[in-house]
Amino acid sequence: MSTSSEALAAIRTRLEADDAGISIPLRWHGEPNGPLPDDPEPFGFVLFSNEGSGNGPIEFGGGRGRNRYRNNATVEAYVFVPAQSGLPAALDLAETIAARLRSFRDDTVSCFSADVIPIGAGSSIAPPGLDSDVSNFVAALAEVRVTFDQVG
């Protein structure tokens, strides 16, 4: 059983582990990240969206605060690389992130359906929470479906 912040922490620990193989800095939605550097460098921007249980309790525990709910969430990791590097470079980095989460399961979260989606020119998207201009980047998205159980 976990909270959404514990589920996010499990995902973050998995992606930021020394053996993760992710060679770009990850910026996290909701944290101060500062402006992008003047010289474009590849980076990732990660959003964790808790979508709630939707279907009610999956297990009744005998009273208030003892029912178990299965919450759904989506992890969206936008990968930006300088435009001259090309979309294949962004797709490779997004696949590294997706592979790290694909079929990941621990005591907190279960990850499913880690897909990589090409986006193209950075000017065609505006992820919430990213304030800097990304028009000189190309982007790809690693989208991962997550579930976690919460008692409430």
Short mmCIF file of N, CA and C in Angstrom, two decimals:
data_model
loop_
_atom_site.label_atom_id
_atom_site.label_comp_id
_atom_site.label_asym_id
_atom_site.label_seq_id
_atom_site.Cartn_x
_atom_site.Cartn_y
_atom_site.Cartn_z
N MET A 1 0.84 -1.17 0.00
CA MET A 1 0.00 0.00 0.00
C MET A 1 0.89 1.24 0.00
N SER A 2 0.47 2.23 -0.74
CA SER A 2 1.29 3.43 -0.84
C SER A 2 0.44 4.64 -1.17
N THR A 3 1.06 5.79 -1.06
CA THR A 3 0.43 7.04 -1.47
C THR A 3 0.96 7.41 -2.85
N SER A 4 0.39 8.42 -3.46
CA SER A 4 0.88 8.83 -4.78
C SER A 4 2.30 9.37 -4.69
N SER A 5 2.65 10.03 -3.58
CA SER A 5 4.02 10.53 -3.45
C SER A 5 5.02 9.37 -3.30
N GLU A 6 4.60 8.28 -2.65
CA GLU A 6 5.47 7.11 -2.55
C GLU A 6 5.61 6.42 -3.90
N ALA A 7 4.53 6.40 -4.69
CA ALA A 7 4.60 5.82 -6.03
C ALA A 7 5.54 6.64 -6.91
N LEU A 8 5.42 7.97 -6.83
CA LEU A 8 6.33 8.83 -7.59
C LEU A 8 7.77 8.61 -7.15
N ALA A 9 8.01 8.48 -5.86
CA ALA A 9 9.37 8.26 -5.35
C ALA A 9 9.94 6.94 -5.87
N ALA A 10 9.12 5.90 -5.97
CA ALA A 10 9.59 4.62 -6.49
C ALA A 10 9.99 4.74 -7.96
N ILE A 11 9.18 5.46 -8.74
CA ILE A 11 9.49 5.68 -10.16
C ILE A 11 10.77 6.50 -10.29
N ARG A 12 10.87 7.54 -9.50
CA ARG A 12 12.05 8.42 -9.56
C ARG A 12 13.32 7.66 -9.18
N THR A 13 13.25 6.86 -8.14
CA THR A 13 14.40 6.07 -7.72
C THR A 13 14.83 5.12 -8.83
N ARG A 14 13.86 4.51 -9.49
CA ARG A 14 14.15 3.58 -10.58
C ARG A 14 14.84 4.29 -11.75
N LEU A 15 14.37 5.48 -12.11
CA LEU A 15 14.94 6.19 -13.24
C LEU A 15 16.28 6.85 -12.93
N GLU A 16 16.49 7.23 -11.67
CA GLU A 16 17.72 7.95 -11.32
C GLU A 16 18.79 7.05 -10.71
N ALA A 17 18.56 5.75 -10.70
CA ALA A 17 19.55 4.82 -10.16
C ALA A 17 20.83 4.86 -10.99
N ASP A 18 21.95 4.59 -10.35
CA ASP A 18 23.24 4.63 -11.04
C ASP A 18 23.31 3.65 -12.21
N ASP A 19 22.61 2.53 -12.10
CA ASP A 19 22.65 1.52 -13.15
C ASP A 19 21.51 1.67 -14.17
N ALA A 20 20.80 2.80 -14.14
CA ALA A 20 19.65 2.99 -15.02
C ALA A 20 20.05 3.15 -16.49
N GLY A 21 21.24 3.62 -16.75
CA GLY A 21 21.68 3.80 -18.13
C GLY A 21 21.09 5.03 -18.80
N ILE A 22 20.47 5.91 -18.02
CA ILE A 22 19.88 7.13 -18.58
C ILE A 22 20.94 8.22 -18.50
N SER A 23 21.38 8.65 -19.67
CA SER A 23 22.54 9.53 -19.74
C SER A 23 22.19 11.02 -19.82
N ILE A 24 20.93 11.35 -19.63
CA ILE A 24 20.52 12.75 -19.72
C ILE A 24 19.96 13.20 -18.37
N PRO A 25 20.06 14.49 -18.06
CA PRO A 25 19.44 14.96 -16.82
C PRO A 25 17.92 14.93 -16.96
N LEU A 26 17.27 14.56 -15.88
CA LEU A 26 15.81 14.53 -15.84
C LEU A 26 15.30 15.69 -15.02
N ARG A 27 14.39 16.45 -15.58
CA ARG A 27 13.70 17.53 -14.87
C ARG A 27 12.34 16.98 -14.49
N TRP A 28 11.87 17.30 -13.29
CA TRP A 28 10.62 16.75 -12.78
C TRP A 28 9.58 17.85 -12.66
N HIS A 29 8.41 17.58 -13.15
CA HIS A 29 7.30 18.52 -13.07
C HIS A 29 7.03 18.86 -11.61
N GLY A 30 6.85 20.13 -11.33
CA GLY A 30 6.55 20.57 -9.97
C GLY A 30 7.77 20.93 -9.16
N GLU A 31 8.96 20.77 -9.72
CA GLU A 31 10.18 21.15 -9.03
C GLU A 31 10.84 22.31 -9.77
N PRO A 32 11.50 23.20 -9.04
CA PRO A 32 12.19 24.29 -9.73
C PRO A 32 13.36 23.73 -10.54
N ASN A 33 13.38 24.03 -11.83
CA ASN A 33 14.40 23.49 -12.70
C ASN A 33 15.29 24.55 -13.33
N GLY A 34 14.87 25.80 -13.27
CA GLY A 34 15.65 26.85 -13.90
C GLY A 34 15.51 26.82 -15.41
N PRO A 35 16.04 27.85 -16.07
CA PRO A 35 15.93 27.90 -17.53
C PRO A 35 16.84 26.88 -18.20
N LEU A 36 16.54 26.59 -19.44
CA LEU A 36 17.40 25.70 -20.22
C LEU A 36 18.70 26.41 -20.54
N PRO A 37 19.81 25.66 -20.67
CA PRO A 37 21.09 26.32 -21.00
C PRO A 37 21.06 26.90 -22.40
N ASP A 38 21.93 27.89 -22.66
CA ASP A 38 22.01 28.52 -23.98
C ASP A 38 22.47 27.53 -25.05
N ASP A 39 23.40 26.65 -24.70
CA ASP A 39 23.83 25.61 -25.63
C ASP A 39 22.91 24.41 -25.44
N PRO A 40 22.13 24.06 -26.45
CA PRO A 40 21.16 22.97 -26.28
C PRO A 40 21.84 21.65 -25.91
N GLU A 41 21.34 21.04 -24.87
CA GLU A 41 21.80 19.74 -24.40
C GLU A 41 20.57 18.85 -24.25
N PRO A 42 20.68 17.56 -24.52
CA PRO A 42 19.54 16.66 -24.33
C PRO A 42 19.10 16.65 -22.86
N PHE A 43 17.79 16.52 -22.65
CA PHE A 43 17.26 16.41 -21.29
C PHE A 43 15.91 15.74 -21.35
N GLY A 44 15.46 15.28 -20.20
CA GLY A 44 14.13 14.70 -20.09
C GLY A 44 13.28 15.52 -19.14
N PHE A 45 11.99 15.53 -19.39
CA PHE A 45 11.04 16.23 -18.53
C PHE A 45 9.96 15.23 -18.16
N VAL A 46 9.81 14.93 -16.86
CA VAL A 46 8.96 13.84 -16.41
C VAL A 46 7.74 14.37 -15.66
N LEU A 47 6.56 13.89 -16.06
CA LEU A 47 5.31 14.20 -15.37
C LEU A 47 4.74 12.91 -14.81
N PHE A 48 4.23 12.99 -13.58
CA PHE A 48 3.55 11.86 -12.96
C PHE A 48 2.12 12.30 -12.71
N SER A 49 1.17 11.67 -13.38
CA SER A 49 -0.23 12.06 -13.27
C SER A 49 -1.03 10.96 -12.58
N ASN A 50 -1.46 11.23 -11.34
CA ASN A 50 -2.30 10.29 -10.61
C ASN A 50 -3.73 10.42 -11.12
N GLU A 51 -4.30 9.33 -11.60
CA GLU A 51 -5.64 9.37 -12.17
C GLU A 51 -6.70 8.80 -11.24
N GLY A 52 -6.30 8.40 -10.04
CA GLY A 52 -7.26 7.89 -9.05
C GLY A 52 -7.69 6.46 -9.32
N SER A 53 -8.59 5.98 -8.48
CA SER A 53 -8.99 4.58 -8.56
C SER A 53 -10.07 4.34 -9.61
N GLY A 54 -11.00 5.23 -9.75
CA GLY A 54 -12.01 5.11 -10.79
C GLY A 54 -13.04 4.02 -10.60
N ASN A 55 -12.68 2.87 -10.08
CA ASN A 55 -13.60 1.74 -9.98
C ASN A 55 -14.01 1.41 -8.56
N GLY A 56 -13.69 2.26 -7.62
CA GLY A 56 -14.04 1.97 -6.23
C GLY A 56 -13.06 1.01 -5.60
N PRO A 57 -13.37 0.54 -4.39
CA PRO A 57 -12.43 -0.33 -3.68
C PRO A 57 -12.30 -1.70 -4.35
N ILE A 58 -11.11 -2.27 -4.27
CA ILE A 58 -10.90 -3.63 -4.77
C ILE A 58 -10.89 -4.63 -3.64
N GLU A 59 -10.83 -4.13 -2.41
CA GLU A 59 -10.83 -5.00 -1.24
C GLU A 59 -11.42 -4.25 -0.06
N PHE A 60 -12.35 -4.89 0.62
CA PHE A 60 -12.97 -4.27 1.79
C PHE A 60 -12.27 -4.79 3.04
N GLY A 61 -11.87 -3.86 3.93
CA GLY A 61 -11.10 -4.26 5.09
C GLY A 61 -11.83 -4.14 6.40
N GLY A 62 -13.13 -3.91 6.39
CA GLY A 62 -13.88 -3.90 7.63
C GLY A 62 -14.06 -2.54 8.25
N GLY A 63 -14.20 -1.52 7.46
CA GLY A 63 -14.48 -0.20 8.02
C GLY A 63 -13.72 0.90 7.35
N ARG A 64 -14.05 2.10 7.82
CA ARG A 64 -13.44 3.28 7.24
C ARG A 64 -11.92 3.26 7.40
N GLY A 65 -11.22 3.61 6.35
CA GLY A 65 -9.77 3.65 6.39
C GLY A 65 -9.11 2.30 6.22
N ARG A 66 -9.90 1.27 5.90
CA ARG A 66 -9.32 -0.07 5.75
C ARG A 66 -9.63 -0.70 4.40
N ASN A 67 -10.22 0.06 3.51
CA ASN A 67 -10.51 -0.44 2.18
C ASN A 67 -9.32 -0.16 1.26
N ARG A 68 -9.06 -1.08 0.34
CA ARG A 68 -7.93 -0.93 -0.57
C ARG A 68 -8.43 -0.51 -1.95
N TYR A 69 -7.78 0.49 -2.49
CA TYR A 69 -8.11 1.02 -3.81
C TYR A 69 -6.91 0.83 -4.74
N ARG A 70 -7.16 0.48 -5.97
CA ARG A 70 -6.10 0.40 -6.97
C ARG A 70 -6.15 1.67 -7.81
N ASN A 71 -5.12 2.49 -7.66
CA ASN A 71 -5.03 3.76 -8.38
C ASN A 71 -4.27 3.58 -9.68
N ASN A 72 -4.70 4.31 -10.69
CA ASN A 72 -4.01 4.35 -11.97
C ASN A 72 -3.24 5.65 -12.07
N ALA A 73 -2.10 5.59 -12.74
CA ALA A 73 -1.30 6.79 -12.98
C ALA A 73 -0.60 6.64 -14.32
N THR A 74 -0.15 7.77 -14.84
CA THR A 74 0.63 7.78 -16.08
C THR A 74 1.93 8.53 -15.83
N VAL A 75 3.02 7.94 -16.25
CA VAL A 75 4.31 8.62 -16.24
C VAL A 75 4.60 9.01 -17.68
N GLU A 76 4.78 10.31 -17.90
CA GLU A 76 5.12 10.82 -19.22
C GLU A 76 6.51 11.42 -19.14
N ALA A 77 7.45 10.80 -19.83
CA ALA A 77 8.82 11.30 -19.86
C ALA A 77 9.10 11.84 -21.26
N TYR A 78 9.06 13.17 -21.39
CA TYR A 78 9.37 13.82 -22.65
C TYR A 78 10.89 13.91 -22.77
N VAL A 79 11.43 13.47 -23.88
CA VAL A 79 12.87 13.53 -24.12
C VAL A 79 13.12 14.54 -25.22
N PHE A 80 13.95 15.52 -24.93
CA PHE A 80 14.29 16.57 -25.88
C PHE A 80 15.77 16.46 -26.24
N VAL A 81 16.06 16.49 -27.52
CA VAL A 81 17.45 16.54 -27.99
C VAL A 81 17.56 17.71 -28.96
N PRO A 82 18.76 18.30 -29.08
CA PRO A 82 18.91 19.40 -30.04
C PRO A 82 18.47 18.95 -31.44
N ALA A 83 17.85 19.87 -32.16
CA ALA A 83 17.27 19.54 -33.46
C ALA A 83 18.27 18.89 -34.41
N GLN A 84 19.53 19.31 -34.37
CA GLN A 84 20.51 18.75 -35.29
C GLN A 84 20.83 17.29 -34.98
N SER A 85 20.52 16.81 -33.77
CA SER A 85 20.75 15.41 -33.42
C SER A 85 19.73 14.50 -34.08
N GLY A 86 18.55 15.02 -34.35
CA GLY A 86 17.52 14.27 -35.05
C GLY A 86 16.60 13.47 -34.15
N LEU A 87 15.44 13.15 -34.71
CA LEU A 87 14.42 12.40 -33.98
C LEU A 87 14.88 11.00 -33.55
N PRO A 88 15.69 10.27 -34.36
CA PRO A 88 16.14 8.96 -33.90
C PRO A 88 16.89 9.00 -32.56
N ALA A 89 17.65 10.06 -32.32
CA ALA A 89 18.36 10.19 -31.03
C ALA A 89 17.36 10.35 -29.89
N ALA A 90 16.31 11.14 -30.11
CA ALA A 90 15.28 11.31 -29.08
C ALA A 90 14.55 10.01 -28.84
N LEU A 91 14.25 9.27 -29.89
CA LEU A 91 13.56 7.98 -29.74
C LEU A 91 14.41 6.97 -28.97
N ASP A 92 15.73 6.95 -29.24
CA ASP A 92 16.62 6.04 -28.51
C ASP A 92 16.64 6.34 -27.02
N LEU A 93 16.72 7.62 -26.67
CA LEU A 93 16.73 8.00 -25.25
C LEU A 93 15.39 7.70 -24.59
N ALA A 94 14.29 7.96 -25.30
CA ALA A 94 12.96 7.65 -24.75
C ALA A 94 12.81 6.15 -24.55
N GLU A 95 13.35 5.35 -25.45
CA GLU A 95 13.29 3.89 -25.30
C GLU A 95 14.09 3.43 -24.09
N THR A 96 15.21 4.09 -23.80
CA THR A 96 15.99 3.76 -22.60
C THR A 96 15.15 3.97 -21.35
N ILE A 97 14.42 5.06 -21.30
CA ILE A 97 13.55 5.33 -20.15
C ILE A 97 12.41 4.32 -20.09
N ALA A 98 11.76 4.07 -21.22
CA ALA A 98 10.65 3.11 -21.25
C ALA A 98 11.12 1.72 -20.84
N ALA A 99 12.29 1.31 -21.33
CA ALA A 99 12.81 -0.02 -21.00
C ALA A 99 13.09 -0.14 -19.50
N ARG A 100 13.51 0.95 -18.89
CA ARG A 100 13.81 0.93 -17.45
C ARG A 100 12.55 0.71 -16.62
N LEU A 101 11.41 1.17 -17.13
CA LEU A 101 10.16 1.02 -16.38
C LEU A 101 9.29 -0.13 -16.87
N ARG A 102 9.55 -0.61 -18.08
CA ARG A 102 8.72 -1.66 -18.65
C ARG A 102 8.74 -2.90 -17.75
N SER A 103 7.58 -3.33 -17.32
CA SER A 103 7.41 -4.51 -16.47
C SER A 103 8.06 -4.36 -15.10
N PHE A 104 8.33 -3.12 -14.66
CA PHE A 104 8.90 -2.90 -13.32
C PHE A 104 7.80 -3.08 -12.29
N ARG A 105 8.13 -3.77 -11.23
CA ARG A 105 7.19 -3.99 -10.14
C ARG A 105 7.98 -4.09 -8.84
N ASP A 106 7.51 -3.38 -7.83
CA ASP A 106 8.07 -3.53 -6.48
C ASP A 106 6.92 -3.49 -5.49
N ASP A 107 7.21 -3.26 -4.22
CA ASP A 107 6.15 -3.23 -3.21
C ASP A 107 5.24 -2.03 -3.33
N THR A 108 5.63 -1.03 -4.13
CA THR A 108 4.88 0.21 -4.23
C THR A 108 4.07 0.30 -5.51
N VAL A 109 4.71 0.05 -6.66
CA VAL A 109 4.06 0.27 -7.95
C VAL A 109 4.22 -0.94 -8.86
N SER A 110 3.33 -0.99 -9.84
CA SER A 110 3.45 -1.92 -10.96
C SER A 110 3.34 -1.10 -12.24
N CYS A 111 4.28 -1.31 -13.15
CA CYS A 111 4.30 -0.55 -14.40
C CYS A 111 3.90 -1.45 -15.56
N PHE A 112 3.12 -0.89 -16.46
CA PHE A 112 2.64 -1.61 -17.63
C PHE A 112 2.76 -0.71 -18.84
N SER A 113 2.68 -1.30 -20.01
CA SER A 113 2.47 -0.56 -21.24
C SER A 113 3.41 0.62 -21.40
N ALA A 114 4.72 0.37 -21.41
CA ALA A 114 5.70 1.43 -21.62
C ALA A 114 5.90 1.60 -23.12
N ASP A 115 5.35 2.67 -23.67
CA ASP A 115 5.40 2.93 -25.10
C ASP A 115 6.27 4.14 -25.40
N VAL A 116 6.84 4.16 -26.59
CA VAL A 116 7.62 5.30 -27.06
C VAL A 116 6.88 5.90 -28.25
N ILE A 117 6.67 7.21 -28.19
CA ILE A 117 5.89 7.91 -29.20
C ILE A 117 6.73 9.04 -29.78
N PRO A 118 6.96 9.05 -31.10
CA PRO A 118 7.69 10.18 -31.69
C PRO A 118 6.82 11.43 -31.71
N ILE A 119 7.41 12.57 -31.39
CA ILE A 119 6.68 13.83 -31.40
C ILE A 119 7.17 14.71 -32.54
N GLY A 120 8.48 14.85 -32.67
CA GLY A 120 9.03 15.71 -33.72
C GLY A 120 9.50 17.03 -33.15
N ALA A 121 9.24 18.10 -33.86
CA ALA A 121 9.73 19.42 -33.47
C ALA A 121 9.21 19.81 -32.10
N GLY A 122 10.11 20.30 -31.24
CA GLY A 122 9.73 20.72 -29.90
C GLY A 122 8.73 21.84 -29.88
N SER A 123 8.69 22.62 -30.96
CA SER A 123 7.76 23.74 -31.01
C SER A 123 6.31 23.27 -31.12
N SER A 124 6.10 21.97 -31.40
CA SER A 124 4.74 21.47 -31.56
C SER A 124 4.12 20.99 -30.25
N ILE A 125 4.88 21.05 -29.15
CA ILE A 125 4.34 20.63 -27.86
C ILE A 125 4.64 21.69 -26.80
N ALA A 126 3.90 21.62 -25.72
CA ALA A 126 4.14 22.49 -24.57
C ALA A 126 3.77 21.71 -23.32
N PRO A 127 4.70 20.86 -22.80
CA PRO A 127 4.38 20.11 -21.59
C PRO A 127 4.09 21.06 -20.43
N PRO A 128 3.08 20.76 -19.63
CA PRO A 128 2.77 21.63 -18.50
C PRO A 128 3.95 21.70 -17.54
N GLY A 129 4.28 22.89 -17.10
CA GLY A 129 5.36 23.07 -16.13
C GLY A 129 6.71 23.36 -16.75
N LEU A 130 6.84 23.22 -18.06
CA LEU A 130 8.11 23.53 -18.73
C LEU A 130 7.98 24.91 -19.33
N ASP A 131 8.68 25.87 -18.75
CA ASP A 131 8.50 27.27 -19.14
C ASP A 131 9.43 27.73 -20.26
N SER A 132 10.55 27.04 -20.45
CA SER A 132 11.51 27.49 -21.46
C SER A 132 11.07 27.08 -22.85
N ASP A 133 11.55 27.82 -23.83
CA ASP A 133 11.26 27.53 -25.23
C ASP A 133 12.02 26.27 -25.67
N VAL A 134 11.33 25.36 -26.34
CA VAL A 134 11.97 24.13 -26.81
C VAL A 134 11.93 24.04 -28.33
N SER A 135 11.83 25.17 -29.02
CA SER A 135 11.68 25.16 -30.47
C SER A 135 12.93 24.67 -31.20
N ASN A 136 14.11 24.71 -30.58
CA ASN A 136 15.31 24.22 -31.23
C ASN A 136 15.63 22.78 -30.82
N PHE A 137 14.62 22.05 -30.36
CA PHE A 137 14.74 20.65 -29.98
C PHE A 137 13.78 19.80 -30.79
N VAL A 138 14.08 18.50 -30.87
CA VAL A 138 13.10 17.51 -31.32
C VAL A 138 12.77 16.66 -30.11
N ALA A 139 11.59 16.05 -30.10
CA ALA A 139 11.13 15.37 -28.90
C ALA A 139 10.52 14.01 -29.20
N ALA A 140 10.61 13.15 -28.20
CA ALA A 140 9.93 11.86 -28.19
C ALA A 140 9.36 11.68 -26.79
N LEU A 141 8.40 10.80 -26.66
CA LEU A 141 7.72 10.60 -25.38
C LEU A 141 7.78 9.14 -24.99
N ALA A 142 8.18 8.88 -23.74
CA ALA A 142 8.04 7.55 -23.14
C ALA A 142 6.83 7.64 -22.23
N GLU A 143 5.79 6.89 -22.54
CA GLU A 143 4.55 6.93 -21.76
C GLU A 143 4.35 5.57 -21.09
N VAL A 144 4.21 5.59 -19.76
CA VAL A 144 4.13 4.36 -18.99
C VAL A 144 2.87 4.38 -18.13
N ARG A 145 2.10 3.33 -18.19
CA ARG A 145 0.92 3.16 -17.34
C ARG A 145 1.36 2.50 -16.04
N VAL A 146 0.88 3.04 -14.91
CA VAL A 146 1.30 2.60 -13.59
C VAL A 146 0.06 2.34 -12.73
N THR A 147 0.13 1.34 -11.86
CA THR A 147 -0.89 1.17 -10.83
C THR A 147 -0.19 1.08 -9.48
N PHE A 148 -0.92 1.55 -8.45
CA PHE A 148 -0.44 1.39 -7.07
C PHE A 148 -1.66 1.30 -6.17
N ASP A 149 -1.51 0.53 -5.10
CA ASP A 149 -2.62 0.32 -4.17
C ASP A 149 -2.51 1.27 -2.99
N GLN A 150 -3.67 1.75 -2.58
CA GLN A 150 -3.73 2.72 -1.48
C GLN A 150 -4.88 2.33 -0.55
N VAL A 151 -4.63 2.41 0.74
CA VAL A 151 -5.67 2.11 1.73
C VAL A 151 -6.32 3.42 2.11
N GLY A 152 -7.66 3.42 2.13
CA GLY A 152 -8.35 4.64 2.48
C GLY A 152 -9.75 4.37 2.97
#
